[in-house]
Structure formats: C-alpha cells, structure tokens
Tab-separated table of C-alpha atoms in Angstrom:
chain	number	residue	atom	x	y	z
S	608	MET	CA	135.759	110.729	114.179
S	609	THR	CA	135.301	106.706	114.694
S	610	GLY	CA	133.796	105.835	111.570
S	611	ASN	CA	132.711	107.337	107.998
S	612	VAL	CA	128.806	108.720	108.487
S	613	VAL	CA	126.368	109.294	105.668
S	614	ARG	CA	123.074	110.875	105.267
S	615	LEU	CA	120.419	110.547	102.964
S	616	VAL	CA	119.222	114.108	102.931
S	617	ALA	CA	117.299	114.464	99.901
S	618	MET	CA	115.038	113.118	97.129
S	619	GLU	CA	113.812	113.485	93.517
S	620	ILE	CA	111.054	111.364	92.209
S	621	LYS	CA	110.159	111.378	89.186
S	622	ASN	CA	107.743	108.923	86.983
S	623	ILE	CA	107.261	105.591	89.518
S	624	LYS	CA	104.061	103.741	89.706
S	625	ASN	CA	101.289	107.112	90.320
S	626	VAL	CA	104.080	109.848	91.423
S	627	LYS	CA	104.943	111.820	88.065
S	628	TYR	CA	107.193	114.212	89.900
S	629	GLY	CA	107.603	114.702	93.754
S	630	LYS	CA	110.562	115.682	95.967
S	631	ILE	CA	111.421	114.675	99.616
S	632	ASP	CA	113.742	117.238	101.974
S	633	MET	CA	114.904	115.031	105.274
S	634	ALA	CA	114.676	116.738	108.213
S	635	GLN	CA	118.342	117.281	110.220
S	636	ARG	CA	119.604	117.923	112.990
S	637	LYS	CA	122.698	116.724	114.817
S	638	ARG	CA	121.475	113.965	115.964
S	639	GLY	CA	118.507	111.814	114.114
S	640	SER	CA	116.025	112.351	111.920
S	641	ILE	CA	112.926	110.957	111.309
S	642	LEU	CA	110.381	110.900	108.377
S	643	GLY	CA	106.414	110.172	108.711
S	644	ILE	CA	104.811	109.529	105.697
S	645	TYR	CA	100.825	110.121	105.326
S	646	GLY	CA	98.469	109.489	102.918
S	647	GLN	CA	95.135	108.401	101.609
S	648	ASN	CA	95.715	104.797	100.023
S	649	GLY	CA	97.127	104.329	96.601
S	650	SER	CA	99.009	108.042	96.245
S	651	GLY	CA	102.373	107.164	96.781
S	652	LYS	CA	103.320	106.823	99.785
S	653	THR	CA	105.162	103.566	98.962
S	654	VAL	CA	106.292	104.843	96.046
S	655	VAL	CA	108.842	106.007	98.767
S	656	VAL	CA	110.227	102.397	99.864
S	657	ASP	CA	110.086	101.114	96.455
S	658	CYS	CA	113.220	103.779	95.680
S	659	MET	CA	114.987	102.311	98.858
S	660	VAL	CA	114.665	99.501	97.716
S	661	LEU	CA	115.773	99.888	94.226
S	662	LEU	CA	118.741	102.048	96.231
S	663	LYS	CA	119.361	98.764	97.920
S	664	CYS	CA	120.187	96.827	95.020
S	665	LEU	CA	122.124	99.739	93.327
S	666	PHE	CA	124.301	100.352	95.836
S	667	SER	CA	124.915	96.830	97.291
S	668	GLY	CA	125.433	95.661	93.693
S	669	LYS	CA	122.906	93.111	92.882
S	670	ARG	CA	120.241	92.725	90.434
S	671	ILE	CA	117.163	94.596	90.144
S	672	PRO	CA	113.711	92.011	90.751
S	673	ALA	CA	112.443	91.915	87.425
S	674	HIS	CA	108.654	93.581	89.312
S	675	PHE	CA	110.601	96.897	88.841
S	676	PHE	CA	109.083	96.981	85.272
S	677	TYR	CA	105.675	97.453	86.257
S	678	TYR	CA	107.232	100.350	88.925
S	679	ILE	CA	107.747	102.569	85.355
S	680	ASN	CA	104.581	104.533	85.129
S	681	SER	CA	102.133	103.182	82.509
S	682	GLN	CA	102.335	106.205	80.656
S	683	SER	CA	105.674	106.549	80.537
S	684	ASP	CA	108.432	105.511	78.956
S	685	ASN	CA	111.826	106.136	81.453
S	686	ALA	CA	111.277	106.652	86.001
S	687	TYR	CA	114.348	108.793	87.346
S	688	VAL	CA	115.040	109.476	91.133
S	689	LYS	CA	118.171	111.472	91.979
S	690	TYR	CA	119.036	111.317	96.067
S	691	CYS	CA	120.778	113.445	97.861
S	692	PHE	CA	123.211	112.653	100.884
S	693	GLU	CA	125.696	114.123	103.077
S	694	ILE	CA	129.282	112.510	104.014
S	695	ARG	CA	131.165	113.175	106.729
S	696	THR	CA	134.603	110.820	106.813
S	697	ASP	CA	138.059	112.065	108.778
S	698	ALA	CA	139.391	114.212	105.295
S	699	GLY	CA	136.302	117.007	105.585
S	700	GLU	CA	133.040	116.548	104.977
S	701	SER	CA	130.734	116.345	101.824
S	702	TYR	CA	127.527	116.372	99.426
S	703	ALA	CA	126.904	113.629	97.008
S	704	GLU	CA	124.849	113.196	94.669
S	705	TYR	CA	123.311	110.343	92.614
S	706	GLU	CA	121.177	109.754	89.581
S	707	VAL	CA	119.408	107.171	88.317
S	708	GLU	CA	116.729	106.430	85.215
S	709	LEU	CA	115.255	103.122	84.448
S	710	SER	CA	113.472	102.993	80.848
S	711	LYS	CA	111.861	100.036	79.206
S	712	ASN	CA	113.458	97.687	77.394
S	713	GLY	CA	110.646	96.370	75.099
S	714	GLU	CA	107.652	94.408	76.085
S	715	HIS	CA	108.536	93.723	79.750
S	716	SER	CA	112.169	94.387	80.519
S	717	PHE	CA	113.422	97.710	81.677
S	718	CYS	CA	117.275	99.096	81.852
S	719	VAL	CA	119.495	100.784	84.100
S	720	SER	CA	119.250	103.610	80.770
S	721	GLY	CA	121.357	106.358	82.652
S	722	GLU	CA	123.979	106.593	86.380
S	723	LYS	CA	125.404	109.690	87.402
S	724	LEU	CA	126.826	110.755	90.688
S	725	SER	CA	128.069	114.545	91.577
S	726	VAL	CA	130.023	115.464	94.628
S	727	ARG	CA	130.289	118.475	95.734
S	728	ASN	CA	133.088	119.493	98.409
S	729	TYR	CA	133.635	121.677	101.777
S	730	GLU	CA	136.781	123.057	102.541
S	731	GLU	CA	136.703	126.102	105.117
S	732	GLY	CA	133.659	126.699	105.143
S	733	LYS	CA	132.515	127.430	102.034
S	734	ARG	CA	131.330	125.417	99.099
S	735	THR	CA	132.920	124.133	95.666
S	736	LYS	CA	131.158	123.050	92.421
S	737	LEU	CA	128.936	120.332	92.356
S	738	THR	CA	131.034	118.338	89.897
S	739	PRO	CA	130.152	114.761	88.094
S	740	VAL	CA	132.645	112.778	88.639
S	741	PHE	CA	130.713	109.460	86.843
S	742	ASP	CA	127.996	109.415	83.797
S	743	TYR	CA	127.296	106.687	82.693
S	744	ARG	CA	124.169	107.462	79.480
S	745	LYS	CA	123.158	104.268	77.708
S	746	GLU	CA	122.755	106.173	74.291
S	747	GLU	CA	125.913	107.787	73.870
S	748	LYS	CA	129.025	106.209	73.036
S	749	GLU	CA	131.615	106.177	75.314
S	750	ILE	CA	131.654	103.835	78.553
S	751	PHE	CA	131.354	106.729	80.628
S	752	ARG	CA	132.225	111.104	81.244
S	753	PRO	CA	133.863	112.614	82.655
S	754	LEU	CA	136.482	111.463	79.614
S	755	LYS	CA	139.214	112.689	81.433
S	756	TYR	CA	138.386	110.380	83.797
S	757	GLN	CA	137.472	107.798	81.038
S	758	ASN	CA	141.001	108.657	79.144
S	759	TYR	CA	143.334	107.338	82.084
S	760	PHE	CA	141.565	103.839	81.808
S	761	GLU	CA	142.137	103.868	78.051
S	762	LYS	CA	145.739	102.860	79.287
S	763	ASN	CA	145.008	99.511	79.869
S	764	MET	CA	143.151	97.487	77.815
S	765	GLU	CA	142.212	94.822	80.452
S	766	SER	CA	140.485	97.726	83.094
S	767	MET	CA	139.023	98.696	79.379
S	768	VAL	CA	137.415	94.826	78.688
S	769	ALA	CA	136.364	94.718	82.704
S	770	LEU	CA	133.914	97.954	82.265
S	771	GLY	CA	132.588	97.650	79.187
S	772	ILE	CA	131.161	94.005	80.641
S	773	ALA	CA	129.867	95.918	83.660
S	774	ARG	CA	128.550	98.436	81.535
S	775	GLN	CA	127.012	95.224	79.314
S	776	ILE	CA	124.988	94.641	82.779
S	777	THR	CA	122.965	97.421	83.364
S	778	GLU	CA	120.622	96.443	80.408
S	779	ASP	CA	121.107	92.786	80.226
S	780	TYR	CA	118.145	90.272	79.808
S	781	ASN	CA	117.983	86.245	80.652
S	782	GLU	CA	116.921	84.568	77.686
S	783	GLU	CA	116.372	81.238	79.825
S	784	LYS	CA	114.095	82.897	83.500
S	785	GLN	CA	112.903	85.599	80.134
S	786	ARG	CA	113.256	88.553	82.207
S	787	PRO	CA	115.360	91.548	82.704
S	788	ASP	CA	118.944	90.583	84.885
S	789	VAL	CA	120.147	94.713	85.593
S	790	GLY	CA	121.551	96.297	87.938
S	791	SER	CA	124.483	99.313	88.792
S	792	PHE	CA	127.579	99.748	86.496
S	793	LEU	CA	128.923	102.183	89.140
S	794	PHE	CA	128.874	99.101	92.006
S	795	SER	CA	129.045	96.628	89.730
S	796	ARG	CA	131.564	94.106	91.703
S	797	LYS	CA	133.699	94.439	88.184
S	798	ALA	CA	133.775	98.105	87.972
S	799	GLN	CA	134.691	98.853	91.456
S	800	ASP	CA	137.902	96.605	91.045
S	801	ILE	CA	138.924	98.854	88.393
S	802	PHE	CA	137.157	102.373	89.700
S	803	ALA	CA	139.452	101.063	93.474
S	804	LYS	CA	143.245	100.848	91.269
S	805	ALA	CA	142.696	104.193	89.465
S	806	LYS	CA	145.142	107.337	90.485
S	807	GLY	CA	145.197	110.566	90.932
S	808	ASP	CA	142.026	111.758	90.203
S	809	ALA	CA	140.674	109.375	89.353
S	810	GLU	CA	140.891	108.380	92.140
S	811	LYS	CA	137.945	110.375	93.364
S	812	ILE	CA	135.112	108.077	91.434
S	813	PHE	CA	136.349	104.907	93.991
S	814	GLY	CA	136.563	107.765	96.637
S	815	VAL	CA	132.667	108.881	96.372
S	816	SER	CA	131.197	104.825	95.410
S	817	SER	CA	132.617	102.873	98.268
S	818	LEU	CA	131.018	105.093	100.612
S	819	LEU	CA	127.700	104.946	99.080
S	820	GLN	CA	128.372	100.704	98.353
S	821	SER	CA	129.027	100.890	102.381
S	822	PHE	CA	126.433	102.513	103.071
S	823	GLY	CA	123.994	100.523	101.079
S	824	ILE	CA	125.322	97.350	102.452
S	825	TYR	CA	126.122	97.644	105.912
S	826	ASP	CA	123.655	101.196	107.355
S	827	LEU	CA	120.332	100.456	104.357
S	828	ALA	CA	118.030	99.021	106.070
S	829	VAL	CA	114.490	98.451	104.283
S	830	VAL	CA	111.179	96.315	105.062
S	831	GLU	CA	108.461	96.221	102.591
S	832	ASN	CA	105.653	95.314	103.973
S	833	ALA	CA	105.917	91.469	101.787
S	834	HIS	CA	107.624	90.765	104.727
S	835	TYR	CA	104.825	91.112	107.273
S	836	ALA	CA	102.433	89.945	105.276
S	837	LEU	CA	104.217	86.639	105.552
S	838	LEU	CA	104.140	86.786	108.838
S	839	ALA	CA	100.571	86.812	108.983
S	840	LEU	CA	100.161	83.502	106.765
S	841	ASN	CA	101.928	82.104	109.787
S	842	LEU	CA	104.592	80.674	107.242
S	843	ASP	CA	107.398	79.191	108.788
S	844	THR	CA	110.053	81.550	108.717
S	845	ILE	CA	110.881	85.309	109.973
S	846	PRO	CA	113.418	87.238	108.978
S	847	VAL	CA	116.230	89.193	111.465
S	848	ASN	CA	118.472	91.549	111.185
S	849	ILE	CA	122.062	90.661	112.091
S	850	ASP	CA	124.509	93.281	113.599
S	851	TRP	CA	127.822	92.206	111.812
S	852	THR	CA	130.436	93.636	113.749
S	853	ASN	CA	133.150	96.485	110.554
S	854	SER	CA	135.691	93.075	111.243
S	855	GLU	CA	133.296	90.927	109.818
S	856	LYS	CA	131.628	92.456	106.899
S	857	LYS	CA	129.410	89.978	105.732
S	858	ARG	CA	127.275	91.113	102.704
S	859	ILE	CA	124.367	90.101	104.335
S	860	GLY	CA	121.914	92.173	106.670
S	861	GLY	CA	120.017	89.246	108.432
S	862	ILE	CA	118.925	85.997	108.316
S	863	MET	CA	116.040	84.130	108.063
S	864	LEU	CA	115.301	82.165	111.529
S	865	ARG	CA	112.670	79.441	111.042
S	866	LEU	CA	109.748	79.314	113.119
S	867	THR	CA	108.528	75.578	113.024
S	868	ASP	CA	111.564	74.023	112.605
S	869	VAL	CA	115.236	73.935	113.376
S	870	ASN	CA	117.959	76.650	112.250
S	871	VAL	CA	121.281	75.759	111.575
S	872	VAL	CA	123.741	78.841	110.975
S	873	ALA	CA	127.888	78.342	110.429
S	874	LYS	CA	129.649	78.861	113.645
S	875	GLU	CA	131.799	81.598	113.757
S	876	ASP	CA	128.419	83.119	113.456
S	877	PHE	CA	126.235	81.748	115.910
S	878	PRO	CA	127.573	84.195	118.484
S	879	TYR	CA	126.908	86.706	116.276
S	880	VAL	CA	122.870	85.330	116.457
S	881	ALA	CA	122.631	84.505	120.134
S	882	ASN	CA	124.221	88.784	120.730
S	883	THR	CA	121.084	89.507	118.342
S	884	ILE	CA	118.792	87.398	120.224
S	885	GLU	CA	119.983	89.092	123.890
S	886	GLN	CA	119.265	92.374	121.878
S	887	ILE	CA	115.653	91.688	120.475
S	888	ASN	CA	115.234	90.558	124.532
S	889	ILE	CA	116.369	93.763	126.216
S	890	VAL	CA	114.440	95.912	124.122
S	891	MET	CA	111.109	94.035	123.719
S	892	LYS	CA	110.806	93.774	127.796
S	893	SER	CA	110.559	97.601	127.379
S	894	LEU	CA	107.366	97.009	125.315
S	895	ILE	CA	106.078	93.308	126.279
S	896	PRO	CA	107.794	92.269	129.566
S	897	GLU	CA	106.097	89.132	130.004
S	898	ILE	CA	107.733	88.019	126.531
S	899	LYS	CA	111.134	86.854	126.384
S	900	LEU	CA	112.993	85.130	123.462
S	901	GLU	CA	114.828	82.158	123.916
S	902	ILE	CA	117.628	79.997	122.174
S	903	TYR	CA	116.498	76.549	122.768
S	904	ASN	CA	118.693	72.941	122.295
S	905	ALA	CA	122.099	74.829	121.077
S	906	PHE	CA	124.054	71.765	120.354
S	907	ASP	CA	127.129	71.783	117.274
S	908	LYS	CA	126.362	70.199	114.176
S	909	LEU	CA	127.968	69.594	110.847
S	910	MET	CA	126.662	72.175	107.758
S	911	GLU	CA	126.068	70.220	104.069
S	912	ASN	CA	128.801	72.582	102.944
S	913	GLY	CA	131.112	70.525	105.376
S	914	LYS	CA	132.100	73.853	108.469
S	915	ASP	CA	131.375	73.220	111.746
S	916	GLY	CA	127.673	74.518	112.667
S	917	ILE	CA	124.832	75.079	115.332
S	918	GLN	CA	121.695	74.119	115.167
S	919	PHE	CA	118.765	75.521	117.841
S	920	GLU	CA	115.182	76.282	117.997
S	921	VAL	CA	114.329	80.329	119.331
S	922	ILE	CA	111.219	79.668	121.116
S	923	THR	CA	109.265	82.532	123.546
S	924	MET	CA	108.665	82.953	127.353
S	925	ARG	CA	105.668	84.034	128.763
S	926	GLY	CA	106.006	83.313	132.592
S	927	GLU	CA	107.304	79.635	132.731
S	928	ALA	CA	105.715	78.833	129.598
S	929	LYS	CA	106.968	77.817	126.342
S	930	ILE	CA	106.051	78.687	122.777
S	931	PRO	CA	106.416	78.064	119.743
S	932	LEU	CA	107.500	81.251	117.930
S	933	LEU	CA	105.244	80.945	115.365
S	934	TYR	CA	101.826	81.019	117.374
S	935	GLU	CA	103.139	84.391	118.752
S	936	SER	CA	100.535	87.422	117.022
S	937	ALA	CA	102.265	88.699	113.646
S	938	GLY	CA	102.238	91.159	115.880
S	939	ILE	CA	104.833	90.151	118.313
S	940	LYS	CA	106.594	88.272	115.590
S	941	LYS	CA	107.214	92.028	113.196
S	942	LEU	CA	108.543	93.524	116.450
S	943	ILE	CA	110.718	90.485	117.343
S	944	SER	CA	111.368	90.796	113.542
S	945	ILE	CA	112.006	94.641	113.428
S	946	CYS	CA	113.855	95.287	116.954
S	947	SER	CA	117.329	95.076	115.705
S	948	ASN	CA	116.906	97.747	113.455
S	949	LEU	CA	115.826	99.866	115.749
S	950	VAL	CA	118.978	99.024	117.759
S	951	ALA	CA	120.954	99.676	115.209
S	952	CYS	CA	119.556	102.848	114.065
S	953	TYR	CA	119.536	104.357	117.552
S	954	ASN	CA	122.866	103.402	117.965
S	955	ARG	CA	124.336	104.259	114.475
S	956	GLU	CA	124.047	107.744	112.953
S	957	SER	CA	124.931	106.821	109.233
S	958	TYR	CA	122.000	104.072	109.348
S	959	CYS	CA	118.991	104.130	107.563
S	960	PHE	CA	116.144	102.324	108.329
S	961	VAL	CA	112.994	102.067	106.172
S	962	VAL	CA	109.658	100.970	106.877
S	963	ASP	CA	106.162	100.343	104.905
S	964	GLU	CA	103.316	100.665	106.836
S	965	PHE	CA	105.120	100.690	110.843
S	966	ASP	CA	101.398	101.199	112.373
S	967	SER	CA	100.710	97.502	110.961
S	968	GLY	CA	99.811	94.984	113.644
S	969	ILE	CA	101.590	97.228	116.622
S	970	TYR	CA	99.565	98.622	119.278
S	971	GLU	CA	98.679	102.347	118.412
S	972	TYR	CA	100.326	103.838	122.283
S	973	LEU	CA	103.062	101.795	121.529
S	974	LEU	CA	103.930	102.743	118.643
S	975	GLY	CA	103.387	106.127	119.649
S	976	GLU	CA	105.470	105.615	122.405
S	977	CYS	CA	108.128	104.139	120.490
S	978	LEU	CA	108.199	106.750	117.856
S	979	GLY	CA	108.550	109.287	120.231
S	980	VAL	CA	111.353	107.792	122.140
S	981	MET	CA	113.408	107.479	118.510
S	982	GLN	CA	112.169	111.076	118.217
S	983	GLU	CA	114.264	112.226	121.453
S	984	LYS	CA	117.713	110.379	121.112
S	985	ALA	CA	117.475	108.370	118.124
S	986	LYS	CA	120.952	108.873	115.656
S	987	GLY	CA	119.868	107.525	112.467
S	988	GLN	CA	117.492	107.938	110.168
S	989	LEU	CA	114.318	106.811	110.431
S	990	ILE	CA	111.968	106.868	107.258
S	991	PHE	CA	108.162	104.598	107.750
S	992	THR	CA	104.564	105.175	106.292
S	993	SER	CA	100.932	104.916	107.911
S	994	HIS	CA	97.608	104.913	108.073
S	995	ASN	CA	97.414	105.089	112.195
S	996	LEU	CA	97.355	108.594	113.418
S	997	ARG	CA	98.540	108.367	116.857
S	998	PRO	CA	102.537	109.851	115.424
S	999	LEU	CA	100.693	112.910	114.710
S	1000	GLU	CA	99.797	113.797	117.612
S	1001	VAL	CA	103.589	112.760	119.220
S	1002	LEU	CA	106.300	113.768	116.434
S	1003	GLU	CA	106.836	117.319	115.511
S	1004	ASN	CA	105.571	118.933	112.030
S	1005	GLU	CA	109.011	119.195	110.134
S	1006	PHE	CA	108.984	114.690	110.620
S	1007	LEU	CA	106.197	114.751	108.595
S	1008	ILE	CA	105.125	114.790	105.170
S	1009	TYR	CA	101.822	114.582	103.307
S	1010	THR	CA	100.909	113.062	100.000
S	1011	THR	CA	98.837	114.806	97.512
S	1012	VAL	CA	96.493	114.150	95.047
S	1013	ASN	CA	98.052	115.676	92.565
S	1014	PRO	CA	100.879	113.463	90.585
S	1015	GLU	CA	102.743	116.336	89.353
S	1016	ASN	CA	103.345	117.140	92.802
S	1017	ARG	CA	102.892	113.939	94.882
S	1018	TYR	CA	104.790	115.169	98.654
S	1019	ILE	CA	104.597	118.188	100.850
S	1020	LYS	CA	105.307	119.247	104.013
S	1021	SER	CA	102.313	121.113	106.119
S	1022	ALA	CA	102.052	124.408	105.611
S	1023	TYR	CA	100.862	126.816	108.924
S	1024	ILE	CA	101.067	124.193	111.412
S	1025	LYS	CA	103.492	124.626	114.243
S	1026	ASN	CA	105.087	122.341	117.021
S	1027	THR	CA	102.077	123.471	119.342
S	1028	GLN	CA	99.649	122.842	117.589
S	1029	ASN	CA	97.669	119.378	117.355
S	1030	THR	CA	98.805	118.259	113.846
S	1031	ARG	CA	96.788	115.502	114.183
S	1032	LEU	CA	93.620	117.344	114.261
S	1033	SER	CA	95.379	120.214	112.064
S	1034	TYR	CA	95.737	117.005	109.501
S	1035	LEU	CA	91.680	116.119	109.759
S	1036	ARG	CA	90.978	120.075	109.503
S	1037	SER	CA	92.807	120.517	105.955
S	1038	ILE	CA	91.626	117.324	104.514
S	1039	LYS	CA	88.097	118.524	105.389
S	1040	LEU	CA	87.718	121.960	104.948
S	1041	GLY	CA	92.094	122.672	102.910
S	1042	GLY	CA	93.683	125.180	103.465
S	1043	GLN	CA	97.299	123.417	102.239
S	1044	LYS	CA	99.086	124.479	98.838
S	1045	GLU	CA	97.630	121.270	97.770
S	1046	LYS	CA	94.797	118.981	97.833
S	1047	LEU	CA	94.609	115.439	100.701
S	1048	TYR	CA	92.192	113.966	100.184
S	1049	ASP	CA	90.126	113.058	96.846
S	1050	GLU	CA	86.356	113.514	98.459
S	1051	THR	CA	84.692	110.711	99.352
S	1052	ASN	CA	80.838	110.244	99.890
S	1053	ILE	CA	79.675	108.617	102.835
S	1054	TYR	CA	75.572	108.138	100.889
S	1055	GLU	CA	77.730	107.149	97.728
S	1056	MET	CA	79.160	104.045	99.779
S	1057	GLU	CA	75.984	102.890	101.190
S	1058	PHE	CA	74.296	102.635	98.007
S	1059	ALA	CA	77.250	101.137	96.307
S	1060	LEU	CA	77.652	98.312	99.170
S	1061	ARG	CA	73.873	98.040	98.059
S	1062	ARG	CA	73.762	98.190	94.504
S	1063	ALA	CA	77.240	95.691	94.334
S	1064	GLY	CA	75.425	93.325	96.419
S	1065	ARG	CA	73.060	92.582	93.930
S	1066	VAL	CA	74.672	91.388	91.144
S	1067	GLY	CA	74.139	87.975	89.946
S	1068	LEU	CA	70.724	88.139	91.655
S	1069	HIS	CA	67.494	87.112	89.990
S	1070	ASP	CA	64.414	89.862	90.767
C-alpha cells in the first residue's frame, strides 16, 4: 500500500438546524463513491455540508466558527454528530467512530461538551469489539476516559497540565471579541503533541487520531455555497485548491487568487501554483475547449516578510484574446475553482470532496457528463447537494439520498427504484403520488401561489 486510506462510510446527525435526526450511509465500492443529496428548499441538504465543515474544523484543530451556535436546533440545548470511517493502512484495516456534541453555553455561546473516538480492528477476517480510546465529557471530573489511558499520563505532571489546557480550549469564550472560541480537545495541537509521545496501549489514541487529523487537513475539502456567492458578486478573489505533495505537508488546502490585482506567493510555492494551473487547463479543455488559463507576467519579488517570492497575474485566453479572469462568468470561475478538487477526488482514494449546490452556475448537461465520469472512474468520494435533476438521469440509485418533510427522519434512500428505471421521473412521481417510506415534499398549490402574489402586491397600496 502506498499510503493510508480513510473513507467516510456513514453519518448520524441530531439537532442541527432543522434536522432533529438523520442518518446517512455512503455507498461503498472498491474505487470511488458519490453521494448526491436532493430535496426541496430548507429540508436539510445543506446541513450535511455544515456537518462536514464542522468535521474539517475539528480534525484540523481549528476553531469552530462562532455562527455554529445558531446551527444548534432552537428547541434544543445540544447538537450531536457521529462520523463513521473505514481505515486502511499497511498494518491492516480498522473501523472508527468519532462522535462530537455541541452545547449552548450562554446567550450566544457554545462549547464542545463531548468527544468520543472508538475503534474496531479486523483481525483474520473477524471484527473485534468497538472500543473507546478517547472519551471526553464536559461534566466529568476526569480529563478524559478510559481511565487506564488517563492514568498513563498522570505519571507526568507536564503532560497533565498540557491536556488540561487543551480541554479548556473546547469550552473557551473570547471575552475581547464576545464570541465562542472553541475547538476540539482531541485534535488540538497540545493534545496531539502529548498523545504522540505515549507508549504501550496509550499509543492507540494517537495511532487513530493522527490518521483522522491527516485526513481532515489534506484529504477533506468542503466548498460552501457562500464561496460562489462571492464569485457571482465579482469580488476580487477566487479560492483554488493546491495539491501539495506529501513532503510539503502544508497546513492549508489552497490559496486565494486575486482577479483584479497581482498575486505574490513564496518562491518555493510557485511551482505548485503553476502545476495547479496546468491541471486546471487539462480539465477545462475537456469541459470548455476554447478557454485556457495563463500565468501572466511572472517575475521575482521580495515579499513583506523578507522572503523571496514570485509576482504574477492570472488571465484567461480565448484564442488570441487575453481576458482578465474577473470578467468571466460566475460559472466559469466556479469550474476553475473546483477543477483541482475534482482532479484530487478522481485520483486519490482517500480524498473526500464536499460541494454545496454543485449545479449552481453549471450547464446541466455538462453537470451530468461530469458526474457520470466521476461515478465510473473516480477513486475518491464526492458528496454534493443539487437542485438540478439532471444527475438523477446519470447516477445509480445507490448514490442518491433524498430529504423528507419529517425532521425526525430527514434522509432516506429511495425505495422500489431499480437502476434500469428513469430515476428522475420516479422521483417526481414519488413527490406527486407518494409511495416512499416518508413524504418527500410539502405540497404547494399553484392557485395559492397566484393569490399570494396578487395579495402581496396590494400591501401598502390605497384603494
């Protein structure tokens, strides 16, 4: 095996936004897998993306955005997510579950009130018992459980102090900024540094958590719809993923390219930027043949930090015409931005690419062709939400889930649909006639819409 492989296989969500409960299972193949999420507006599609943003923050050891306070269901004080993974290394295969609980901790504050990591190994074709290796609960006096692992670290006072500080981070509050400033206890830098030094049975904590942290930093990419709202507004930056080599071990996933001004990157990083532009051009040529990106007017420049850098601009070429990237459509800029993520997802088995509203700004036939290619040959995992029904004509039924109107059971696989059927028509028929385990759509009435529009137009008018 050339590297470790971590694959998301399931998620369980409780009390996030309007999802009181939902469970999602990823279809697994020897190569890649796709998960397309469909449903009406406000039915919980983006919640899956939000949970992946949360996972990225936790595994990367970053702070959870303060607005996650408002993601905890308004009728509950706690929210919970469980992520399930299959892990393959040279040492063998294993299964891991990571559970996290967020709790309201004041009027606008929240904390990580619980984290649990459990592992099951596969030995000679048999599964061992799922066993916790790390279990933190806010209300407990122990720093973490199991106690046999905590007892190991108690022998060193410096280790216990560092773990106590790491635990405090999970429930911290920034008084100066008046907002929660919390992150993971398990995946914080202080905790990981301590766990990395453990010997004996306590090594299991770092053995599993380090694999998951590496996945979160290097192999998990999440693109929220807000990224592309910025593109539509023609703001002057565009996010681009950089596929750093393993030897580089950058703790960033990409860079922000300026559209209206020059870019300056470290000289050592410039070859990776150039390779990424080349990757994008190879893919873009197959999608939109007449467009080519070009690095324009690159030259050496001393950076503000005193290091050597390269200054350059990025333009598009249409034939002989040079066009500033700013003036391309939002759809073109979106394709450019996610191309390198698609390349990584296609070629890397451990890569997981999550996109909200994948169809936004992309021609529906092109969207279907792209997903068809990813379904057949991609090695990684692609999770996306969409309103466009074209992918239902392309993807196999096992790669699709649907949101329901029942907040207690938000996500279901479609029943009674075979891969030989037209999934799009079957889905529309289910909306109209039912036949699924849960109702998929809150009925709308065209006459009520007409009356509402007419009535709203009279608001504020004098008779």
